[in-house]
Amino acid sequence: MKTQMNHTTVVRASRRTGRGAFTLIELLVVIAIIAILAGMLLPALSKAKTKAQGILCMGNTKQLMLAWSMYVGDSNERLPFAYAQEGNPSHANYKYAWVHGIINYTASNSDNWNITNTLAAGCIWPYTGGSAAIYKCPADRSQVRTPTGQMVPRVRSLSMNSWCGMNEGQHTWFGGPEFRAYLKSTDFVDPGPSMTWVLIDEHPDSINDGFFCIDMKGYPNPASTALPDVPSSTHNKACGMSFADGHSEIKKWLDPRTAPPVTYSASNPGMGSAVQPNNPDVVWLWEHTTRFVN
């Protein structure tokens, strides 16, 4: 009886030991299941990351617009200039620009990483609490190599509406005096402050000076739409924008021409192509940039 019990115990132990190992087919099935689950979860994780970056982006532009508003309130409602005599600090209008510096991918250009003569030289800087981070979208991964060989992030991804804060009487190749130039906060009568954008995330291969050009010469004919400066599309074919009333939003682009891929190169052939007939995104930008003077 004792011998039979011992034999039964050995057999059961042997069976348990046999069940503890996986066959090759079982392992392949488990790997396949993990791969399927990963394939299902990764898009959701990516979407969640994009959404989180969008929230942070809107937070940054909202803080900048708060600084913009405080500056305007302290300046007799005069708007900061989108651009003013770049590289010439002795010029009378230099101090009124919201930022300074030219962003590119050149290693010798300290404007790419040094905030002293770029962000901190801008007129709204004292109202930001010295926060350089709010000048850049968290989804912008552009970097530049310094002369010492170090890769560093660029300081800015935002640009300002070229029709906001113009020099008195300034109209250039992107439109004449038939369009409204917003010089003071009281000028936002058409289309109104909630419908007029001020700051926009610019495409990493397009950004340079502090202003974003909307070419109004073809307005309102859709066949004449042009896009000399290109907005960012890092938020899943969308970008961050803020408006004169202080609110921020993520704008989704409809036309693929508005969202060319990023090459992290100053020689991107897709930049500055300008003429893009019947681009609905340009029509939207037209309607939210300025209007004919009544």
mmCIF file of N, CA, C and O in Angstrom, residues 26 32-33 36 55 74-75 104 107 112 116 124 186 189 192 214 238 242 250 275 277 279 288:
data_model
loop_
_atom_site.group_PDB
_atom_site.id
_atom_site.type_symbol
_atom_site.label_atom_id
_atom_site.label_comp_id
_atom_site.label_asym_id
_atom_site.label_seq_id
_atom_site.Cartn_x
_atom_site.Cartn_y
_atom_site.Cartn_z
ATOM 1 N N GLU A 26 2.999 27.355 -27.813
ATOM 2 C CA GLU A 26 2.389 28.175 -26.766
ATOM 3 C C GLU A 26 3.105 29.516 -26.623
ATOM 4 O O GLU A 26 2.476 30.562 -26.471
ATOM 5 N N ALA A 32 2.281 36.445 -29.935
ATOM 6 C CA ALA A 32 1.324 37.027 -30.887
ATOM 7 C C ALA A 32 0.258 37.847 -30.170
ATOM 8 O O ALA A 32 -0.117 38.933 -30.619
ATOM 9 N N ILE A 33 -0.225 37.346 -29.033
ATOM 10 C CA ILE A 33 -1.238 38.068 -28.253
ATOM 11 C C ILE A 33 -0.668 39.388 -27.740
ATOM 12 O O ILE A 33 -1.322 40.431 -27.805
ATOM 13 N N ILE A 36 -0.462 41.848 -30.567
ATOM 14 C CA ILE A 36 -1.785 42.380 -30.916
ATOM 15 C C ILE A 36 -2.213 43.439 -29.910
ATOM 16 O O ILE A 36 -2.703 44.512 -30.273
ATOM 17 N N ILE A 55 -2.737 70.312 -24.697
ATOM 18 C CA ILE A 55 -3.173 71.035 -23.496
ATOM 19 C C ILE A 55 -2.049 71.938 -22.987
ATOM 20 O O ILE A 55 -2.271 73.103 -22.639
ATOM 21 N N ASP A 74 -0.488 98.483 -19.945
ATOM 22 C CA ASP A 74 0.486 99.439 -19.429
ATOM 23 C C ASP A 74 1.030 100.364 -20.520
ATOM 24 O O ASP A 74 1.874 101.222 -20.224
ATOM 25 N N SER A 75 0.596 100.180 -21.772
ATOM 26 C CA SER A 75 1.163 100.930 -22.897
ATOM 27 C C SER A 75 0.102 101.725 -23.644
ATOM 28 O O SER A 75 0.169 101.859 -24.872
ATOM 29 N N ASN A 104 16.894 79.569 -36.989
ATOM 30 C CA ASN A 104 17.228 78.727 -38.143
ATOM 31 C C ASN A 104 17.950 77.477 -37.643
ATOM 32 O O ASN A 104 17.824 77.118 -36.463
ATOM 33 N N ALA A 107 24.587 76.572 -36.851
ATOM 34 C CA ALA A 107 25.282 76.336 -35.586
ATOM 35 C C ALA A 107 25.878 77.609 -34.998
ATOM 36 O O ALA A 107 25.979 77.752 -33.777
ATOM 37 N N ASN A 112 19.348 80.937 -31.765
ATOM 38 C CA ASN A 112 18.636 79.665 -31.668
ATOM 39 C C ASN A 112 18.512 79.172 -30.230
ATOM 40 O O ASN A 112 17.553 78.472 -29.909
ATOM 41 N N THR A 116 18.908 85.743 -24.086
ATOM 42 C CA THR A 116 19.216 87.108 -23.650
ATOM 43 C C THR A 116 18.861 88.152 -24.696
ATOM 44 O O THR A 116 18.211 89.165 -24.397
ATOM 45 N N ILE A 124 7.410 92.073 -24.004
ATOM 46 C CA ILE A 124 6.482 91.411 -23.077
ATOM 47 C C ILE A 124 7.206 90.527 -22.068
ATOM 48 O O ILE A 124 6.573 89.993 -21.147
ATOM 49 N N THR A 186 -8.128 98.603 -29.299
ATOM 50 C CA THR A 186 -9.424 99.119 -29.744
ATOM 51 C C THR A 186 -9.645 98.943 -31.241
ATOM 52 O O THR A 186 -10.751 99.179 -31.735
ATOM 53 N N VAL A 189 -12.105 95.561 -34.173
ATOM 54 C CA VAL A 189 -13.549 95.704 -34.359
ATOM 55 C C VAL A 189 -14.073 94.769 -35.434
ATOM 56 O O VAL A 189 -15.266 94.469 -35.471
ATOM 57 N N GLY A 192 -13.241 91.102 -34.880
ATOM 58 C CA GLY A 192 -13.449 91.057 -33.441
ATOM 59 C C GLY A 192 -12.326 90.316 -32.745
ATOM 60 O O GLY A 192 -11.676 89.448 -33.337
ATOM 61 N N ILE A 214 0.655 86.479 -43.238
ATOM 62 C CA ILE A 214 -0.537 86.066 -43.969
ATOM 63 C C ILE A 214 -0.684 87.015 -45.151
ATOM 64 O O ILE A 214 -0.915 88.201 -44.987
ATOM 65 N N ALA A 238 -2.401 69.590 -36.716
ATOM 66 C CA ALA A 238 -3.021 70.771 -36.117
ATOM 67 C C ALA A 238 -1.940 71.569 -35.409
ATOM 68 O O ALA A 238 -0.824 71.086 -35.208
ATOM 69 N N SER A 242 -3.448 81.435 -30.428
ATOM 70 C CA SER A 242 -4.134 82.240 -29.412
ATOM 71 C C SER A 242 -4.738 83.460 -30.078
ATOM 72 O O SER A 242 -4.286 83.891 -31.147
ATOM 73 N N ILE A 250 -6.541 74.649 -30.387
ATOM 74 C CA ILE A 250 -5.776 73.844 -31.330
ATOM 75 C C ILE A 250 -6.545 73.815 -32.640
ATOM 76 O O ILE A 250 -7.701 73.374 -32.677
ATOM 77 N N VAL A 275 2.034 80.147 -53.374
ATOM 78 C CA VAL A 275 0.765 80.007 -54.091
ATOM 79 C C VAL A 275 0.217 78.593 -53.923
ATOM 80 O O VAL A 275 0.840 77.610 -54.310
ATOM 81 N N PRO A 277 -3.511 77.438 -54.636
ATOM 82 C CA PRO A 277 -4.891 77.757 -55.010
ATOM 83 C C PRO A 277 -5.917 76.887 -54.284
ATOM 84 O O PRO A 277 -5.722 75.684 -54.109
ATOM 85 N N ASN A 279 -6.890 76.608 -51.186
ATOM 86 C CA ASN A 279 -6.535 75.996 -49.908
ATOM 87 C C ASN A 279 -7.509 76.515 -48.845
ATOM 88 O O ASN A 279 -7.471 77.695 -48.486
ATOM 89 N N HIS A 288 -9.556 85.133 -40.254
ATOM 90 C CA HIS A 288 -9.203 85.328 -38.836
ATOM 91 C C HIS A 288 -7.956 86.170 -38.660
ATOM 92 O O HIS A 288 -7.384 86.185 -37.569
#
